[in-house]
mmCIF file of C-alpha atoms and ligand atoms in Angstrom:
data_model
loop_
_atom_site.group_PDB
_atom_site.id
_atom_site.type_symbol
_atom_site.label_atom_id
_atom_site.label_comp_id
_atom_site.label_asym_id
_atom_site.label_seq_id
_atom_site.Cartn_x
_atom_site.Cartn_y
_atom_site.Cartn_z
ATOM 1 C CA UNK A 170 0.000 0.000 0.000
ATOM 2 C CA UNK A 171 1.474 3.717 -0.667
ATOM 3 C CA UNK A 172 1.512 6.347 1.588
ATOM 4 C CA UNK A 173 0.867 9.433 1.135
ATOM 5 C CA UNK A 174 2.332 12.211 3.164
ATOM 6 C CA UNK A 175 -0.359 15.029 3.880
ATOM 7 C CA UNK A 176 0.029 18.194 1.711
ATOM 8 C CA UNK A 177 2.033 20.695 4.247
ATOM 9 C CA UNK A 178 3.775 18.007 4.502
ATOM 10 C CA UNK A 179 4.988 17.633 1.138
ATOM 11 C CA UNK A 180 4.927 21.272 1.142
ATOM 12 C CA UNK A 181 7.527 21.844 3.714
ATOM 13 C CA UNK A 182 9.712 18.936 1.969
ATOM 14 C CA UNK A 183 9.992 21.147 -1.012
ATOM 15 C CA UNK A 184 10.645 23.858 0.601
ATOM 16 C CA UNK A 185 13.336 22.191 1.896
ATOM 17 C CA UNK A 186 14.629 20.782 -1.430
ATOM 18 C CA UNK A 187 14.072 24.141 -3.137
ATOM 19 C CA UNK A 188 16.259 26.129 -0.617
ATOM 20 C CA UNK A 189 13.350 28.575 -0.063
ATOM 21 C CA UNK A 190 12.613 27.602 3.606
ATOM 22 C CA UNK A 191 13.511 29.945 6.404
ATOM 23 C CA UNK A 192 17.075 30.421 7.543
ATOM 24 C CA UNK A 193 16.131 28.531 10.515
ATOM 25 C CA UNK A 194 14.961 25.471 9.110
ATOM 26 C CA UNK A 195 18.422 25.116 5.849
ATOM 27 C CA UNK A 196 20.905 28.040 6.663
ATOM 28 C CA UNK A 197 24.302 26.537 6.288
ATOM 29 C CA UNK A 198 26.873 27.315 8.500
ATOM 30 C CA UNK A 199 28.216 30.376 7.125
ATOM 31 C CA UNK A 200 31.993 29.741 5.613
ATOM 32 C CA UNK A 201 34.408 30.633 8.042
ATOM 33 C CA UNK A 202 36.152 34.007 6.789
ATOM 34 C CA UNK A 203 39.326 32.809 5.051
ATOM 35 C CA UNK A 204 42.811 33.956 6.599
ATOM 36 C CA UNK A 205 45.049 34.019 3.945
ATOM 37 C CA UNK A 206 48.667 33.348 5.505
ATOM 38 C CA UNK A 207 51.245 36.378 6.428
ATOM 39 C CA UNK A 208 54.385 36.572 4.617
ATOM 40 C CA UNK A 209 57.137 38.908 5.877
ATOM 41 C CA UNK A 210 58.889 40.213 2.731
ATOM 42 C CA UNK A 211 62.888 41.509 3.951
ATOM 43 C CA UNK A 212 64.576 43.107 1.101
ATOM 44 C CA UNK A 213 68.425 43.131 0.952
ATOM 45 C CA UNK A 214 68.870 44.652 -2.892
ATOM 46 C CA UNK A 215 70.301 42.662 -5.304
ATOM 47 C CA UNK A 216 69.426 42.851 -9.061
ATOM 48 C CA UNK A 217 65.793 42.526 -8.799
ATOM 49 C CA UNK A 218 65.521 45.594 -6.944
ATOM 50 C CA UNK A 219 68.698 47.249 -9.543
ATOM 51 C CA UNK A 220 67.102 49.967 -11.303
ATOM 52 C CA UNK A 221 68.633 52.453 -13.742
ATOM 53 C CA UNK A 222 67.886 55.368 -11.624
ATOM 54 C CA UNK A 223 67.657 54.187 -8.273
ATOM 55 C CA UNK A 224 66.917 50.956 -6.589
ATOM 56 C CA UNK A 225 64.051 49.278 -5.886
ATOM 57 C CA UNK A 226 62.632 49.643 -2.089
ATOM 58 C CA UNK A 227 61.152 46.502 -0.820
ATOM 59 C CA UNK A 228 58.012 48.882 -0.978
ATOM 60 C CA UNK A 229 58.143 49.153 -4.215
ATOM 61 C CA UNK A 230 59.009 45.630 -4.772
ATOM 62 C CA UNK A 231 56.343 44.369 -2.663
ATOM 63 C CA UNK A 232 53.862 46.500 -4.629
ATOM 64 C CA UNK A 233 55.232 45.203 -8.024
ATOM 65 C CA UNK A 234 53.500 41.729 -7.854
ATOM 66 C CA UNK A 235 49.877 42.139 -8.891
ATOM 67 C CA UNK A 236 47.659 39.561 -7.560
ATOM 68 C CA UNK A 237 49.798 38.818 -4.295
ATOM 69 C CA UNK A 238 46.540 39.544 -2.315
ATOM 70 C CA UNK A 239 45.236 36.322 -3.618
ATOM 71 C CA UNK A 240 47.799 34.332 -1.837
ATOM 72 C CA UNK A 241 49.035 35.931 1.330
ATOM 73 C CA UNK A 242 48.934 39.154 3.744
ATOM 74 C CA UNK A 243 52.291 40.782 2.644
ATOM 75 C CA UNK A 244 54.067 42.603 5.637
ATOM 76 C CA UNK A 245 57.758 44.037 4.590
ATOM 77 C CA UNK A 246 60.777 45.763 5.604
ATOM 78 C CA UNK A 247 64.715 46.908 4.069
ATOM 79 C CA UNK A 248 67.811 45.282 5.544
ATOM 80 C CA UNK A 249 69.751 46.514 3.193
ATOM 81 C CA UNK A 250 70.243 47.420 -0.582
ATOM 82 C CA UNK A 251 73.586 46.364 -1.849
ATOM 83 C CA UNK A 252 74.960 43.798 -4.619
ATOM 84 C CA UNK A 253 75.126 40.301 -2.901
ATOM 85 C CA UNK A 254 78.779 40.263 -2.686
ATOM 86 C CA UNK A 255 78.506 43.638 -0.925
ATOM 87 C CA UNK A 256 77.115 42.168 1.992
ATOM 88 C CA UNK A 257 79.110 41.199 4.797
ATOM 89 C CA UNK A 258 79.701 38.753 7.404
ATOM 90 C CA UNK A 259 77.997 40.923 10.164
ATOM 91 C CA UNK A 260 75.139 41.551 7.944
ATOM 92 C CA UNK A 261 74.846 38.370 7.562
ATOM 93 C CA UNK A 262 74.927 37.434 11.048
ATOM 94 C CA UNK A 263 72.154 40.402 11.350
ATOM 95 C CA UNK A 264 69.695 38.849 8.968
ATOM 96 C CA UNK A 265 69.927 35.637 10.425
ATOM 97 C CA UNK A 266 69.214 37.080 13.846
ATOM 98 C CA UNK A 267 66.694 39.120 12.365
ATOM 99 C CA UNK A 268 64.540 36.089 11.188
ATOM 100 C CA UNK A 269 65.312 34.023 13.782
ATOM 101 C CA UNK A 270 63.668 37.138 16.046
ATOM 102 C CA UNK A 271 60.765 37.593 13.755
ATOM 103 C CA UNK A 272 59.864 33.770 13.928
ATOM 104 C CA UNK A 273 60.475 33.890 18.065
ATOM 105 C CA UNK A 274 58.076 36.651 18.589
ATOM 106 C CA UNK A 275 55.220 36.330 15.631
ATOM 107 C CA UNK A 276 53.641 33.230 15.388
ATOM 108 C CA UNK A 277 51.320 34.705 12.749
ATOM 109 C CA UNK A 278 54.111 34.588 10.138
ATOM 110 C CA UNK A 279 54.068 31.638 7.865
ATOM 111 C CA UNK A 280 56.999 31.765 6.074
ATOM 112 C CA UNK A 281 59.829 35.005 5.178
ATOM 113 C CA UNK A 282 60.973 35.494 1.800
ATOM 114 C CA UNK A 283 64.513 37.323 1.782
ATOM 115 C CA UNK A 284 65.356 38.911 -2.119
ATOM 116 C CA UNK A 285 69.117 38.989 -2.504
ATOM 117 C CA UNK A 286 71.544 39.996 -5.351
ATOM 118 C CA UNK A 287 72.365 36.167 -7.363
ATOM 119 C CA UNK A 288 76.309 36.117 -7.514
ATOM 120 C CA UNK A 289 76.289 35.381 -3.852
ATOM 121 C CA UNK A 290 72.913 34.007 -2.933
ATOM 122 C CA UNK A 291 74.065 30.158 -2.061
ATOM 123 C CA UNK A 292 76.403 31.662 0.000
ATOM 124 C CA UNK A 293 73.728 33.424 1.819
ATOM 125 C CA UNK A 294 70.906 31.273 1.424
ATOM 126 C CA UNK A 295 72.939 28.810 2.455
ATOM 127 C CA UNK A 296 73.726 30.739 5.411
ATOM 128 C CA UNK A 297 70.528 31.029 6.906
ATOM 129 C CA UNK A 298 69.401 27.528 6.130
ATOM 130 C CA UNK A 299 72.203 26.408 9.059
ATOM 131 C CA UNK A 300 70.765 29.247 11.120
ATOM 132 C CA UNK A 301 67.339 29.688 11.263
ATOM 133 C CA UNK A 302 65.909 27.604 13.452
ATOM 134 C CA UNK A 303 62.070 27.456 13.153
ATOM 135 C CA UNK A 304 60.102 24.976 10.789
ATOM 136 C CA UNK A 305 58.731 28.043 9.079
ATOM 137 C CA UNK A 306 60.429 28.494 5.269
ATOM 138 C CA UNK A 307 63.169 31.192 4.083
ATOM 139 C CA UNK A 308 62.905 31.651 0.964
ATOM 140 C CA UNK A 309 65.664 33.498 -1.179
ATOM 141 C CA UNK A 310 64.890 34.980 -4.166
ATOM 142 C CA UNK A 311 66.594 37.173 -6.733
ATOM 143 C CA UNK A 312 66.262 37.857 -10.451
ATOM 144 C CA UNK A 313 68.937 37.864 -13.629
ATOM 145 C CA UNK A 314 67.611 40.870 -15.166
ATOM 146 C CA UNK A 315 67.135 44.481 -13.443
ATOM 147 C CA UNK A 316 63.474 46.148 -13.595
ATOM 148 C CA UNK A 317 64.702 48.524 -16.206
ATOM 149 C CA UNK A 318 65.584 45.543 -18.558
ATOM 150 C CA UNK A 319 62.894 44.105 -20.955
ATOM 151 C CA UNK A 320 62.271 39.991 -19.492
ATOM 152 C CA UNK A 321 62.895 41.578 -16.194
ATOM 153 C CA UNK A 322 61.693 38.751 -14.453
ATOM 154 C CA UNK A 323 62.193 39.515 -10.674
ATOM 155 C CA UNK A 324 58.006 40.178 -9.920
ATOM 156 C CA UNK A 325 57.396 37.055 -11.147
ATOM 157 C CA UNK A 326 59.950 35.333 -8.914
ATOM 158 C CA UNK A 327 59.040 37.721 -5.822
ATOM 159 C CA UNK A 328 55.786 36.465 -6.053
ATOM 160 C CA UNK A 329 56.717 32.790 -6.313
ATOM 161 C CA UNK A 330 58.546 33.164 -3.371
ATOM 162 C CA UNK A 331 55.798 34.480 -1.660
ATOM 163 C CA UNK A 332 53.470 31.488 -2.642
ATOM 164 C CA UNK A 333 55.983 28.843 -1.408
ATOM 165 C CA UNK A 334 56.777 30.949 1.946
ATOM 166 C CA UNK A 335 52.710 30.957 1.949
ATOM 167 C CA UNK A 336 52.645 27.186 1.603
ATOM 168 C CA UNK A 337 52.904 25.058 4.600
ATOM 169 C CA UNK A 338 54.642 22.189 2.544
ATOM 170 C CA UNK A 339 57.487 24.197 2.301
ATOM 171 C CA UNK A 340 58.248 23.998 6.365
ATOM 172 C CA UNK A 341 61.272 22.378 7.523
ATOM 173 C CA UNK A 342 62.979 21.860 4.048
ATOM 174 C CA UNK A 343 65.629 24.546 4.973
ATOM 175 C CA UNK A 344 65.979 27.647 3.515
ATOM 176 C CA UNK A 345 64.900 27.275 -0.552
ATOM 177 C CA UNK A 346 65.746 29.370 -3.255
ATOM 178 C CA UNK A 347 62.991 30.465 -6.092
ATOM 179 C CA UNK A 348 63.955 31.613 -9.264
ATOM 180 C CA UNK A 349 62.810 30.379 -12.811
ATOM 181 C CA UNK A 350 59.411 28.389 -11.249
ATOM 182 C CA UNK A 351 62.163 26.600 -9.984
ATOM 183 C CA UNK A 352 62.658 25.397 -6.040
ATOM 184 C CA UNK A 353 66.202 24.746 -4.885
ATOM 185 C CA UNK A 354 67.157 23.611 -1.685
ATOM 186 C CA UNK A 355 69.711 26.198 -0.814
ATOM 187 C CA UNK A 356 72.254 23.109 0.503
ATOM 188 C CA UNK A 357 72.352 21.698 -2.895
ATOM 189 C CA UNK A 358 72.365 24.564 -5.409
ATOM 190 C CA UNK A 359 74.709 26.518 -7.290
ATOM 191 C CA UNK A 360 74.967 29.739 -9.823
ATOM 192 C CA UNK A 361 75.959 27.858 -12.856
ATOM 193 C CA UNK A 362 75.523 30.799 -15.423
ATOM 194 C CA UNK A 363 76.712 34.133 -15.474
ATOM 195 C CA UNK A 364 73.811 35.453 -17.822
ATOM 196 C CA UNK A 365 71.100 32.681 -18.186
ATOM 197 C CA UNK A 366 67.534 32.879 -16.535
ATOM 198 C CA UNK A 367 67.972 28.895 -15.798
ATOM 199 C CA UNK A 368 71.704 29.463 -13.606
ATOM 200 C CA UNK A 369 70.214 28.014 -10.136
ATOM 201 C CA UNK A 370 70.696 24.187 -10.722
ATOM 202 C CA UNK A 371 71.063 21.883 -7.899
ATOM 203 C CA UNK A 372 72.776 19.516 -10.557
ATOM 204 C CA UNK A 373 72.789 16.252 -9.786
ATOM 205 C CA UNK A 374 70.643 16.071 -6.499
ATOM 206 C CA UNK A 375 68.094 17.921 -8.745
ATOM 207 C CA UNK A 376 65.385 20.592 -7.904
ATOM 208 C CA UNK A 377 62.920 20.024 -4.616
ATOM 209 C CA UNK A 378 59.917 21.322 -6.214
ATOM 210 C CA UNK A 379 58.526 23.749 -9.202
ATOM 211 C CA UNK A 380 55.830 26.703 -9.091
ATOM 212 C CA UNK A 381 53.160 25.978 -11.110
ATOM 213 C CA UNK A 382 50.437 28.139 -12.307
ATOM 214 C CA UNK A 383 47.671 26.298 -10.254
ATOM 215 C CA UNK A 384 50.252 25.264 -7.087
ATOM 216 C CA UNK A 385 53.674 24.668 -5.345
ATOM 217 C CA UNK A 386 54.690 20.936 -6.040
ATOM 218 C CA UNK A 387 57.546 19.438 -3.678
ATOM 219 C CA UNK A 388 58.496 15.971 -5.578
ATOM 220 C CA UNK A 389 61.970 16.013 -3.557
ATOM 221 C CA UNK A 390 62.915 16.246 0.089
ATOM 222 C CA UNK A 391 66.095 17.290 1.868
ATOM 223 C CA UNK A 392 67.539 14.752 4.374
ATOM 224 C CA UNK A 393 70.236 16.344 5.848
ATOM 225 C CA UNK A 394 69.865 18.288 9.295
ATOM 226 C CA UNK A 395 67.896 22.202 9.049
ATOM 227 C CA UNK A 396 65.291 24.225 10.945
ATOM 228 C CA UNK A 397 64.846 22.554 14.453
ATOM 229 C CA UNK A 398 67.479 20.360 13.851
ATOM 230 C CA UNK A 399 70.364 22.852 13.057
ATOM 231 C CA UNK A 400 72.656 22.985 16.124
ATOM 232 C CA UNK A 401 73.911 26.597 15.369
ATOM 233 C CA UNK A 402 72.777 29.086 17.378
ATOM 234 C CA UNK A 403 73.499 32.552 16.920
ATOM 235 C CA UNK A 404 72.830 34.008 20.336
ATOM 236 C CA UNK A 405 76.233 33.995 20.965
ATOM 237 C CA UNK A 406 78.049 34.730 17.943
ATOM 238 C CA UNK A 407 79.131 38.331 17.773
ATOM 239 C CA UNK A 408 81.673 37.480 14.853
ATOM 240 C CA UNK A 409 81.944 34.952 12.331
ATOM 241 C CA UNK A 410 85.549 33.394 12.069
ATOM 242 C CA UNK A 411 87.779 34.184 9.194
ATOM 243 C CA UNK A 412 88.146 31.181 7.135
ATOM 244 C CA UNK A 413 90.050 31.333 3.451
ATOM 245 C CA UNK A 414 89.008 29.541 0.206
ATOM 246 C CA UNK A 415 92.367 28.329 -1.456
ATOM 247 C CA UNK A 416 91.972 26.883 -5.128
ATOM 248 C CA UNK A 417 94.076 23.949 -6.601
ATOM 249 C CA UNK A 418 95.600 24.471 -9.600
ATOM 250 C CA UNK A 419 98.759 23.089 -11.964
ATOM 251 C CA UNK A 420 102.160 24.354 -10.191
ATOM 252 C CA UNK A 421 99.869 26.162 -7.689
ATOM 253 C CA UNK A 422 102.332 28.102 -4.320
ATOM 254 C CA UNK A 423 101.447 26.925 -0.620
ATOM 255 C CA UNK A 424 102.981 30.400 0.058
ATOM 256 C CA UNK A 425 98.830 31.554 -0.227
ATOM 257 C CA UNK A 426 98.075 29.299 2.301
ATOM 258 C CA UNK A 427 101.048 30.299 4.467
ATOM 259 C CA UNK A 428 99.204 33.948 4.162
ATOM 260 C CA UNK A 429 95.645 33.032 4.933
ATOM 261 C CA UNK A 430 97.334 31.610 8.190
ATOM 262 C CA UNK A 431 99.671 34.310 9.333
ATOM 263 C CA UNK A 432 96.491 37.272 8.318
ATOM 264 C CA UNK A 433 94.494 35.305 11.011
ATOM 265 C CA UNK A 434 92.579 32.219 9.189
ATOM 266 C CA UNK A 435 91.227 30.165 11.901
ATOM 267 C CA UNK A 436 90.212 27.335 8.660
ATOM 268 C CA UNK A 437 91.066 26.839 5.382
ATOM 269 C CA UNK A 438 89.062 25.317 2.695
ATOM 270 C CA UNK A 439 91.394 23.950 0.171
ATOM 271 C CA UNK A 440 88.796 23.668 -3.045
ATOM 272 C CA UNK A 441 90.823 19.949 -4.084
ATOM 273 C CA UNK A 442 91.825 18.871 -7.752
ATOM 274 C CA UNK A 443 89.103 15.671 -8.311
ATOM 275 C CA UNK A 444 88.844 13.679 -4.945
ATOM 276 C CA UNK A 445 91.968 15.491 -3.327
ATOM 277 C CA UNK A 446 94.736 16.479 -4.993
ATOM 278 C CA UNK A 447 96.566 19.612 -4.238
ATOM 279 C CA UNK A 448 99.636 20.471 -6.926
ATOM 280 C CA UNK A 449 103.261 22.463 -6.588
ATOM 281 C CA UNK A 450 104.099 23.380 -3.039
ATOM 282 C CA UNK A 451 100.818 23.559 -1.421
ATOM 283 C CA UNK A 452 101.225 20.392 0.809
ATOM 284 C CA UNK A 453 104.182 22.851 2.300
ATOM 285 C CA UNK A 454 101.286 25.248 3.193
ATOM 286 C CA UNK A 455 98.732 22.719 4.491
ATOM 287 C CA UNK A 456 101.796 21.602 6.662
ATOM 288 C CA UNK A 457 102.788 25.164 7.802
ATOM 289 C CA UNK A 458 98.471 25.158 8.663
ATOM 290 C CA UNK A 459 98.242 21.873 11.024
ATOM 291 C CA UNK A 460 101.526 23.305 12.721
ATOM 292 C CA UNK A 461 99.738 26.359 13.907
ATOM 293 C CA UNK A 462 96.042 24.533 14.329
ATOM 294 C CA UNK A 463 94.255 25.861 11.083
ATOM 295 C CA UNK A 464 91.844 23.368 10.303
ATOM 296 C CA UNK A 465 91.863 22.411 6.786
ATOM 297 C CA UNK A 466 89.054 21.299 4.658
ATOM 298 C CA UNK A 467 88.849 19.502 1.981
ATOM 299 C CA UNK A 468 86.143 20.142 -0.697
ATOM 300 C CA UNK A 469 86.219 19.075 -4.587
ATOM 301 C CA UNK A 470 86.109 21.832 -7.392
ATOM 302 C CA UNK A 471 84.858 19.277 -9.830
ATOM 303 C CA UNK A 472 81.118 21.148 -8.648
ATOM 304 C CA UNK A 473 79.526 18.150 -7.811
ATOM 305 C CA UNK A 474 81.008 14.861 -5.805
ATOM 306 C CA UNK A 475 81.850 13.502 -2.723
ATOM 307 C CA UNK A 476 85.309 13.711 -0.111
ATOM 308 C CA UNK A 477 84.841 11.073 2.200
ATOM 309 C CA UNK A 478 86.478 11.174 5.768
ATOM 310 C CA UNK A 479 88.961 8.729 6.380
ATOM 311 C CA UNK A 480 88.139 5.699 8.073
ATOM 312 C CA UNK A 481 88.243 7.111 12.058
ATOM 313 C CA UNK A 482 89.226 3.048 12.948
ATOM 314 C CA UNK A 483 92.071 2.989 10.689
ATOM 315 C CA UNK A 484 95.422 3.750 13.371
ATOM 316 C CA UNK A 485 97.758 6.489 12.171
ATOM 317 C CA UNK A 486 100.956 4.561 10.857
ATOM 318 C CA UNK A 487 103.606 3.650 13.026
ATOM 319 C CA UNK A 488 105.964 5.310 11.080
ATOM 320 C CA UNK A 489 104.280 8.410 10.348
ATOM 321 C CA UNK A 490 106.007 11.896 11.210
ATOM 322 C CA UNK A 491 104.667 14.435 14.002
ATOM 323 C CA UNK A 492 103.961 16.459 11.574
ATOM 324 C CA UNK A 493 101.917 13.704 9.073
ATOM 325 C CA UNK A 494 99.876 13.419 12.570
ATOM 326 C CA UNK A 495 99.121 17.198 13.441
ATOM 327 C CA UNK A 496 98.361 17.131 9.210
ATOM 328 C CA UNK A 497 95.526 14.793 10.113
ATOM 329 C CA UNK A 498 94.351 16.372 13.444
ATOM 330 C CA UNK A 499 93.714 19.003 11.672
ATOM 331 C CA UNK A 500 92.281 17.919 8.601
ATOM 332 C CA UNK A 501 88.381 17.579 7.964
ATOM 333 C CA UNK A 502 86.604 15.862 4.519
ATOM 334 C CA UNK A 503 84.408 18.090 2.865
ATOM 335 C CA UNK A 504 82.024 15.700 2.163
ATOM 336 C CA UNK A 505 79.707 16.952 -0.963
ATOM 337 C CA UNK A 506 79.619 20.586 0.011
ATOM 338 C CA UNK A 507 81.561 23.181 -2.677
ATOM 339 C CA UNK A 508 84.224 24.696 -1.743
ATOM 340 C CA UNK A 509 82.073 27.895 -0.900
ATOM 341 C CA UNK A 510 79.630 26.252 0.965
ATOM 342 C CA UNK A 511 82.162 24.289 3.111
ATOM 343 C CA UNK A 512 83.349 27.525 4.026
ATOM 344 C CA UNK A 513 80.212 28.627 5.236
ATOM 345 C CA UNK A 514 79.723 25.577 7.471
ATOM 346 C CA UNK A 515 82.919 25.492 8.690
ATOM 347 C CA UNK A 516 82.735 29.470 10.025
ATOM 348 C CA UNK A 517 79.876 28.035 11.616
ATOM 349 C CA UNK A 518 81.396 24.725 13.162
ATOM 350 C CA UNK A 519 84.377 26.726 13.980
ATOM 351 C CA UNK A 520 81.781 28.971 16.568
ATOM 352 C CA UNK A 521 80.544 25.162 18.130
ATOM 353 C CA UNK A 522 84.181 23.115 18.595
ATOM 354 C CA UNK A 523 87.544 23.288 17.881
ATOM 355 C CA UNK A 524 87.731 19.585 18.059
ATOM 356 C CA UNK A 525 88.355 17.579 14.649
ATOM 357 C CA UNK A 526 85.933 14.920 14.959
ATOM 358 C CA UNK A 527 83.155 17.199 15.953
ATOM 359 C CA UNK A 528 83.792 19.236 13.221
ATOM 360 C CA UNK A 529 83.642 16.239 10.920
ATOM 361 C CA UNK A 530 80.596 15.067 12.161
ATOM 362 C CA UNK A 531 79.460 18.416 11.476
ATOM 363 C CA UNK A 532 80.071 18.158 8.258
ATOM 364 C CA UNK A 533 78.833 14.574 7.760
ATOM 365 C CA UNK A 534 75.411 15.922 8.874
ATOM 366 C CA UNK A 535 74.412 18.838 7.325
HETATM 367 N N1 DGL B 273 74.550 40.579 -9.742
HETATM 368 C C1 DGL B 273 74.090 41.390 -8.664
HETATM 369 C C2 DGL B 273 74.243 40.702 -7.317
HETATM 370 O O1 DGL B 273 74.512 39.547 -7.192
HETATM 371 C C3 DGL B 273 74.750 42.709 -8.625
HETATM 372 C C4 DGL B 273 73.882 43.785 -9.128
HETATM 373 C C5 DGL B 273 73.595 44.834 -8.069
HETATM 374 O O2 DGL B 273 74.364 45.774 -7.956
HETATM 375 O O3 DGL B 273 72.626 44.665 -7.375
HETATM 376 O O4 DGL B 273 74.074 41.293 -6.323
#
């Protein structure tokens, strides 16, 4: 048998299925008002902001990107507004401090984006991905052509920035560097072109994600220590340590070495022919180092590859001179760092320990 339901009944049921019924009876809850997430935008020059007339302010950079509103609630200020190489060690030191400040006393901040000049930026990028230490993402950004060239391409990689510092997939991979809808981790890449839009290349460890029209994509992750995990805290650290970069080459003089020491090196990178070769009378150098207690490190300028510690269980030779042994208390494998970015880590591990196999385990970790 049917049933039928009585006419204000069926009534009120089509009310209900034609949406016409009284708030009380279908209002849905009303969306909750959508907080977009707060980037802080700190400008420290660079080309993107290079101008033929003046530079850029971070102002005017931050007002540059049109449709930023749709991803985050930009707040900004200026560090500085140099070249990158113009920056130095203290400023360094400052911006680092600076973040790690900003992250300690706004939890509203999702992520900073930091725009730098690109000759130096995986110096400094790498640089703050040992030092901040927060999950939240720095982002480093620059551009290859100024704002008065036509291409200039620095809003569009501003903006990028901004949309992985906005995305909360990009927490605790390190500091990352956007250029090129390109994501870098800023351990792995390098400047490989003086001129080219595509220079930041992370060669063979490859990029960590891409910026896509529609989203951020991470297909990659970084597995060496950063954010929480980095050990090196800045509280402390008025002064960064002076260590030297020393290049290998055919016929090469330790006598550059021997300088680097007596000007006040506390390390020396030596950037190694293939896995470790030095050439003319540089061993005389790294000698004249380990005799006065200048670590040396040992990094590959191949660009890409690996200097492995020695084997800790292996026993120094019987036979082996004083001065073989203070050569190897003093000596450190660069592991796959460049020679540039072994110096940055060891300035660092130079501010923790002064002990060799600390300072190699530094190295084997981050
Ligand atoms: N190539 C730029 C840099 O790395 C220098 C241009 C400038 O003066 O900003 O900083």
């Amino acid at each position: 048998m049917t049933r039928l339901f009585p006419p204000t009944l069926l009534l009120a049921m089509a009310l209900l299925c034609s949406g016409l019924a009284g708030p009380s009876l279908l209002a849905q809850p009303a969306p909750a008002a959508v907080t977009l997430p707060r980037v802080h935008f700190v400008a420290t020059g660079g080309t993107i902001s290079n101008r033929d007339g003046g530079r850029l302010t971070a102002e005017e950079l931050a007002k540059s990107m049109p449709g930023v509103e749709r991803y985050a609630r930009l707040t900004f200020e200026q560090f500085a507004n140099v070249a990158s190489s113009e920056l130095s060690l203290a400023q360094w030191l400052g911006l680092a401090k600076r973040i790690n400040a900003l992250y300690a006393s706004d939890k509203d901040i999702a992520g900073v984006v930091v725009t730098s000049g690109t000759d130096t930026l995986e110096e400094t990028a790498f640089f703050l991905h040992l030092t901040v230490r927060d999950p939240r993402p720095v982002v480093v950004v620059g551009s290859m052509r100024n704002p008065s060239t036509l291409g200039y391409e620095g809003a569009a990689n501003l903006l990028e920035g901004v949309r992985v510092a906005a995305d909360p997939a990009a927490r605790n991979k390190g500091a990352l560097v956007v250029l090129n809808d390109e994501i870098n981790s800023a351990r792995n890449v390098t400047k490989t072109d003086a001129l080219r839009l595509q220079t930041f290349r992370s060669r063979e460890y490859g990029q960590l994600g891409v910026v896509d029209r529609d989203r951020v994509v991470f297909f990659n992750q970084i597995t060496q220590r950063t954010n929480e995990r980095t050990e090196f805290d800045l509280a402390n650290v008025a002064e960064l340590p002076r260590v030297d970069v020393i290049m290998v080459y055919q016929g090469a003089s330790g006598d550059l070495i021997k300088a680097a020491v007596d000007n006040g090196a506390k390390g020396i990178v030596i950037a190694v022919a293939g896995a470790g070769a030095t050439s003319g009378t540089q061993q005389e150098g790294l000698a004249y180092a380990a005799e006065k207690g200048v670590f040396v490190v040992s990094s590959t300028r191949t660009g890409s590859g690996r200097i492995a510690p020695p084997r800790s269980d292996l026993p120094v030779a019987a036979q082996a001179t004083e001065a073989q042994r203070r050569r190897r208390m003093f000596s450190v494998a660069g592991e796959d760092h460049t020679p540039v970015k072994a110096r940055v880590l060891l300035m660092l591990a130079l501010t923790r320990s002064s002990d060799r196999a600390e300072i190699q385990r530094i190295f084997s970790e981050y």
